[in-house]
Coordinates of C-alpha atoms in Angstrom, one line a residue:
M1 CA -56.1 48.6 9.2
N2 CA -58.5 50.9 8.2
E3 CA -57.8 54.4 9.7
S4 CA -61.0 56.3 8.6
K5 CA -62.8 57.8 11.5
T6 CA -66.0 57.5 9.7
P7 CA -67.8 53.9 9.6
N8 CA -68.4 53.0 6.4
F9 CA -71.8 51.0 7.7
F10 CA -73.1 49.7 11.1
I11 CA -74.2 46.0 11.7
R12 CA -76.9 47.1 14.2
D13 CA -74.9 49.4 16.5
L14 CA -71.4 48.0 15.6
P15 CA -69.3 50.3 13.2
I16 CA -67.7 48.7 10.3
Y17 CA -64.6 50.5 9.0
G18 CA -63.7 49.8 5.5
D19 CA -65.2 48.1 2.6
A20 CA -63.3 45.2 1.6
I21 CA -63.7 42.0 3.6
L22 CA -62.5 38.4 3.4
A23 CA -64.8 35.8 2.7
P24 CA -65.3 33.2 4.9
M25 CA -63.7 30.2 3.5
D26 CA -63.7 26.5 4.8
G27 CA -59.8 25.6 4.9
Y28 CA -58.7 29.2 4.3
S29 CA -60.3 31.7 6.5
D30 CA -58.5 30.1 9.8
W31 CA -56.8 32.5 12.2
P32 CA -53.2 32.5 10.6
F33 CA -54.8 33.6 7.2
R34 CA -57.7 35.8 8.5
S35 CA -55.7 37.7 10.9
L36 CA -53.0 38.4 8.2
C37 CA -55.9 39.8 5.8
R38 CA -57.3 41.9 8.9
E39 CA -53.9 43.7 9.2
L40 CA -53.5 44.3 5.6
G41 CA -57.3 45.9 5.8
S42 CA -59.9 43.6 5.7
A43 CA -62.8 45.5 7.4
M44 CA -63.4 42.7 9.9
S45 CA -63.2 38.8 10.5
Y46 CA -65.6 36.1 9.6
T47 CA -64.3 32.5 11.1
E48 CA -64.5 29.2 9.0
F49 CA -68.2 28.0 9.2
I50 CA -68.8 25.9 12.2
K51 CA -71.4 22.6 12.4
V52 CA -74.1 23.4 15.1
E53 CA -73.7 19.7 15.8
K54 CA -70.1 19.5 16.6
I55 CA -70.5 22.8 18.6
L56 CA -73.1 20.9 20.8
S57 CA -70.7 18.0 21.0
K58 CA -67.5 17.5 22.7
S59 CA -65.6 18.0 19.5
K60 CA -62.4 20.0 19.8
Q61 CA -62.6 21.5 16.4
P62 CA -65.2 24.4 17.2
A63 CA -62.6 26.1 19.6
K64 CA -59.9 25.8 16.8
R65 CA -62.3 27.3 14.4
M66 CA -63.4 30.3 16.9
Y67 CA -60.1 31.4 18.2
F68 CA -59.3 34.7 17.5
N69 CA -57.4 37.7 19.0
E70 CA -58.4 41.3 19.9
P71 CA -56.9 43.1 16.9
E72 CA -59.1 41.1 14.5
R73 CA -62.4 42.5 15.7
P74 CA -65.2 42.9 15.0
I75 CA -65.1 39.2 14.7
T76 CA -68.2 37.0 13.3
F77 CA -68.3 33.5 13.9
Q78 CA -70.0 31.7 11.0
I79 CA -72.4 28.6 11.7
Y80 CA -74.5 26.1 9.8
G81 CA -77.2 23.7 10.5
E82 CA -80.6 22.7 9.2
D83 CA -82.7 22.6 12.5
P84 CA -83.4 26.0 14.0
E85 CA -83.5 24.6 17.5
L86 CA -80.1 23.4 17.4
I87 CA -78.7 26.3 15.6
L88 CA -80.1 28.4 18.5
Q89 CA -78.7 26.1 21.1
A90 CA -75.3 26.4 18.9
A91 CA -75.4 30.4 18.9
L92 CA -76.1 30.6 22.4
K93 CA -73.0 28.2 23.5
I94 CA -70.6 30.0 21.3
Q95 CA -71.7 33.4 22.2
E96 CA -70.1 33.0 25.6
N97 CA -67.0 33.2 23.4
N98 CA -67.8 36.9 22.8
P99 CA -68.2 37.4 19.0
D100 CA -69.4 40.6 17.8
V101 CA -71.8 39.1 15.3
I102 CA -73.2 35.5 14.6
D103 CA -73.8 34.7 11.2
L104 CA -75.8 32.0 9.5
N105 CA -74.1 30.1 6.5
M106 CA -76.9 29.8 4.0
G107 CA -74.9 29.7 0.9
C108 CA -72.6 26.9 1.0
P109 CA -72.9 24.7 -2.0
A110 CA -70.9 21.6 -1.0
K111 CA -73.4 18.5 -1.6
T112 CA -72.5 17.0 1.8
I113 CA -73.8 20.4 3.6
A114 CA -76.8 21.5 1.0
D115 CA -78.4 18.4 0.1
R116 CA -79.1 17.7 4.1
G117 CA -80.5 21.1 3.8
A118 CA -78.0 23.1 5.5
G119 CA -75.8 25.9 3.5
V120 CA -78.0 27.0 0.6
G121 CA -80.2 23.9 1.1
M122 CA -81.7 26.3 3.3
M123 CA -82.9 28.6 1.0
P124 CA -85.5 26.6 -0.7
S125 CA -87.6 26.3 2.8
P126 CA -88.2 30.1 3.6
L127 CA -90.1 29.4 6.6
R128 CA -87.7 27.6 8.4
I129 CA -85.2 30.6 7.7
A130 CA -87.9 32.8 9.1
R131 CA -88.3 30.4 12.2
T132 CA -84.4 30.3 12.8
F133 CA -83.8 34.1 12.2
R134 CA -86.5 35.0 14.6
K135 CA -85.2 32.6 17.5
L136 CA -81.6 34.0 17.2
V137 CA -82.5 37.5 17.1
K138 CA -85.1 36.9 20.5
H139 CA -82.5 35.2 22.4
L140 CA -79.0 36.6 21.3
R141 CA -77.5 39.8 22.5
V142 CA -75.2 40.0 19.5
P143 CA -76.3 41.0 15.9
V144 CA -77.3 38.0 13.6
T145 CA -76.5 38.2 9.8
G146 CA -76.7 35.9 7.2
K147 CA -75.2 34.7 4.0
I148 CA -76.9 33.8 0.8
R149 CA -76.9 32.6 -2.8
L150 CA -79.1 33.4 -5.4
G151 CA -81.0 30.4 -4.9
W152 CA -81.0 26.5 -5.7
D153 CA -81.1 26.6 -9.3
K154 CA -83.2 28.7 -11.5
K155 CA -85.7 29.5 -9.1
K156 CA -83.8 31.7 -7.5
N157 CA -85.5 33.2 -4.3
Y158 CA -82.7 35.7 -3.1
K159 CA -85.2 38.5 -2.9
L160 CA -87.6 36.6 -0.6
I161 CA -85.0 35.4 1.3
A162 CA -83.3 38.7 2.2
R163 CA -86.5 40.3 3.0
I164 CA -87.1 37.6 5.4
I165 CA -83.6 38.1 7.3
E166 CA -84.5 41.7 7.5
E167 CA -88.2 41.5 8.5
E168 CA -87.1 38.8 11.3
G169 CA -84.7 41.4 12.8
G170 CA -81.3 40.4 11.1
S171 CA -78.7 43.1 10.6
L172 CA -76.9 42.6 7.5
V173 CA -77.0 40.0 4.6
A174 CA -74.2 39.0 2.6
V175 CA -75.0 37.8 -1.2
H176 CA -72.8 35.5 -3.5
G177 CA -74.1 36.1 -7.2
R178 CA -74.6 32.5 -7.9
T179 CA -77.0 29.8 -7.7
K180 CA -76.2 26.5 -5.7
E181 CA -76.1 24.6 -9.0
Q182 CA -73.6 27.1 -10.5
R183 CA -71.3 26.6 -7.6
Y184 CA -68.4 29.0 -8.9
A185 CA -69.0 28.5 -12.8
G186 CA -69.9 31.2 -14.9
N187 CA -70.3 34.6 -14.0
A188 CA -71.6 36.4 -10.5
D189 CA -74.8 38.6 -11.2
W190 CA -74.1 41.9 -9.7
D191 CA -77.5 42.6 -10.9
A192 CA -79.2 40.6 -8.5
I193 CA -77.0 42.0 -5.6
A194 CA -78.1 45.3 -6.7
E195 CA -81.9 44.2 -6.5
V196 CA -81.3 42.7 -3.1
K197 CA -79.6 46.1 -1.9
S198 CA -82.7 48.3 -3.4
L199 CA -85.2 46.0 -1.5
V200 CA -83.4 46.3 1.9
K201 CA -82.7 48.7 4.4
I202 CA -80.2 46.6 6.4
P203 CA -76.7 46.6 5.0
V204 CA -75.8 44.4 2.1
I205 CA -72.5 42.9 1.4
G206 CA -71.6 41.8 -2.5
S207 CA -69.8 38.9 -3.1
G208 CA -68.7 36.9 -6.5
D209 CA -65.8 37.5 -9.2
V210 CA -63.7 40.2 -7.1
K211 CA -60.3 39.7 -8.1
T212 CA -58.7 43.2 -8.5
V213 CA -58.8 46.3 -6.9
A214 CA -60.6 47.8 -9.7
D215 CA -63.5 45.3 -9.2
I216 CA -63.9 46.4 -5.5
D217 CA -65.0 49.9 -6.6
R218 CA -66.9 48.5 -9.8
M219 CA -68.8 46.3 -7.5
K220 CA -69.6 48.9 -5.3
A221 CA -70.6 51.4 -7.9
H222 CA -72.7 48.6 -9.7
A223 CA -74.7 47.2 -6.8
N224 CA -74.5 50.1 -4.6
V225 CA -73.5 47.8 -1.7
D226 CA -71.9 48.3 1.5
A227 CA -69.1 46.3 1.3
V228 CA -67.4 43.8 -0.8
M229 CA -66.5 40.3 0.3
I230 CA -63.3 38.9 -1.2
G231 CA -62.8 35.0 -1.2
R232 CA -60.8 33.2 -3.9
G233 CA -59.4 36.5 -5.2
A234 CA -57.7 36.9 -1.6
I235 CA -55.9 33.8 -1.5
P236 CA -52.9 34.5 -3.9
N237 CA -53.4 38.3 -2.7
P238 CA -53.9 39.3 0.4
W239 CA -52.6 42.8 -0.4
I240 CA -56.2 43.4 -2.0
F241 CA -57.1 44.6 1.1
S242 CA -54.5 47.1 0.8
R243 CA -55.6 48.4 -2.3
L244 CA -52.8 46.5 -3.8
D245 CA -52.9 44.1 -7.1
R246 CA -50.6 41.2 -7.1
D247 CA -48.3 42.7 -9.7
Q248 CA -47.8 45.8 -7.7
V249 CA -46.2 43.6 -4.5
P250 CA -42.9 43.8 -4.3
P251 CA -40.8 40.2 -4.0
D252 CA -39.4 40.8 -0.8
V253 CA -43.0 41.7 0.5
V254 CA -44.3 38.4 -0.7
K255 CA -41.6 36.6 0.7
A256 CA -41.9 38.6 4.2
T257 CA -45.9 38.0 4.2
I258 CA -45.4 34.1 3.3
R259 CA -42.8 34.0 6.6
K260 CA -45.2 35.5 8.6
H261 CA -48.2 33.4 7.6
L262 CA -46.1 30.0 7.4
A263 CA -44.9 31.0 11.1
R264 CA -48.6 31.9 12.2
C265 CA -49.7 28.3 11.2
V266 CA -46.9 26.4 12.9
E267 CA -47.6 28.4 16.1
F268 CA -51.2 27.6 15.6
Y269 CA -51.4 24.2 14.4
G270 CA -47.7 22.7 15.2
D271 CA -44.9 22.4 13.1
E272 CA -46.3 19.1 11.0
D273 CA -49.5 20.2 10.7
G274 CA -48.9 23.9 10.4
S275 CA -46.3 23.1 7.2
R276 CA -48.8 21.0 5.5
L277 CA -51.9 23.1 5.8
F278 CA -49.8 26.2 4.4
R279 CA -48.7 24.2 1.1
K280 CA -52.3 25.0 -0.5
N281 CA -51.2 28.8 0.7
A282 CA -47.5 28.7 -0.5
V283 CA -48.7 27.2 -4.0
Q284 CA -50.7 30.2 -4.5
Y285 CA -48.4 33.0 -3.2
V286 CA -45.4 31.7 -5.2
M287 CA -47.8 31.6 -8.4
M288 CA -46.8 28.3 -9.9
N289 CA -46.7 29.3 -13.5
H290 CA -43.8 31.0 -12.7
L291 CA -41.9 27.5 -11.7
S292 CA -40.7 24.8 -13.6
R293 CA -42.3 21.2 -13.0
D294 CA -39.5 20.1 -10.6
E295 CA -39.9 23.3 -8.5
R296 CA -43.8 22.8 -8.1
K297 CA -43.5 19.3 -7.0
E298 CA -40.9 20.4 -4.6
I299 CA -43.3 23.1 -3.1
L300 CA -45.7 20.6 -2.5
K301 CA -43.7 18.1 -0.8
S302 CA -44.3 17.5 3.0
R303 CA -41.5 19.1 4.7
P304 CA -40.5 20.8 8.3
S305 CA -41.2 24.8 8.2
A306 CA -37.4 25.3 8.2
E307 CA -36.7 23.3 5.2
F308 CA -39.6 24.9 3.3
L309 CA -37.9 28.5 4.2
E310 CA -34.9 27.1 2.7
L311 CA -36.8 25.9 -0.6
L312 CA -38.6 29.2 -0.6
E313 CA -34.9 31.4 -0.6
K314 CA -33.7 29.3 -3.5
I315 CA -36.9 29.8 -5.7
Y316 CA -36.8 33.4 -5.1
D317 CA -33.0 33.5 -5.9
S318 CA -33.8 31.8 -9.3
P319 CA -33.6 34.3 -12.3
V320 CA -36.7 33.1 -13.6
M321 CA -38.6 34.5 -10.8
Q322 CA -40.3 37.4 -11.5
I323 CA -42.9 37.9 -8.9

């Protein structure tokens, strides 16, 4: 955990210590991984995004996604939807769970979300975004923030949307430097992130193509952002929040972290689901390029957590493993 006594920035009146934050990622930033990254130095926690209609229904998914423990604070609940009134109703409901911040996802490029007007699908509708933030800021007691992309396609309107967020009372904007059409291809446009930072007075978090410790400092210097958000780069290397690149992490530390992460998955989801959901992380941790084809198949097989740990020991005892 960052031990600096001087906040790097504030979300309204909430102090944030640190300049690297785990990005909210569907299927990855659940409690087991998120809490691990927070312990390793991520400056705050964002939940996986939650659909507003599910919050307002009897679905059990929101409770699972909103679960957090106190050491994770500051905790941000991220939601998505397309109807300003439903977004407000959902935000008021989840505010009862005592988050520190509520964030509106306006960046998810998945077709099933964006094509119905949610996620980055909100960005072509600036007035709807303005109405949504006006409602949220007026009725919520916690700070309201937004996560955006550069726009839907070549018609980029990120500067307009960032200004709207600020003018309607939003307390922070996080910017992923790609459009909806780019998804995760090509290079993130750090110049565009720098433009947003120069336009608004609220804190700006930059996101996109941060894969190494050096990238954190490069983005901060290039775009003058208050913090950097790390998504895909953190999955194989949560130690990036401790300012370590993957090749700097000793094998025994990797193995201990895998054990801790798997144990949390089993605690959170139960043995069968926890072991199954952990496989995608195991693949990243163990760095598949070091393994034979048969070893890769073994990693991906469904098995109880105890059996997986036995397999892990065999893999790590293999002379070819240099991780």
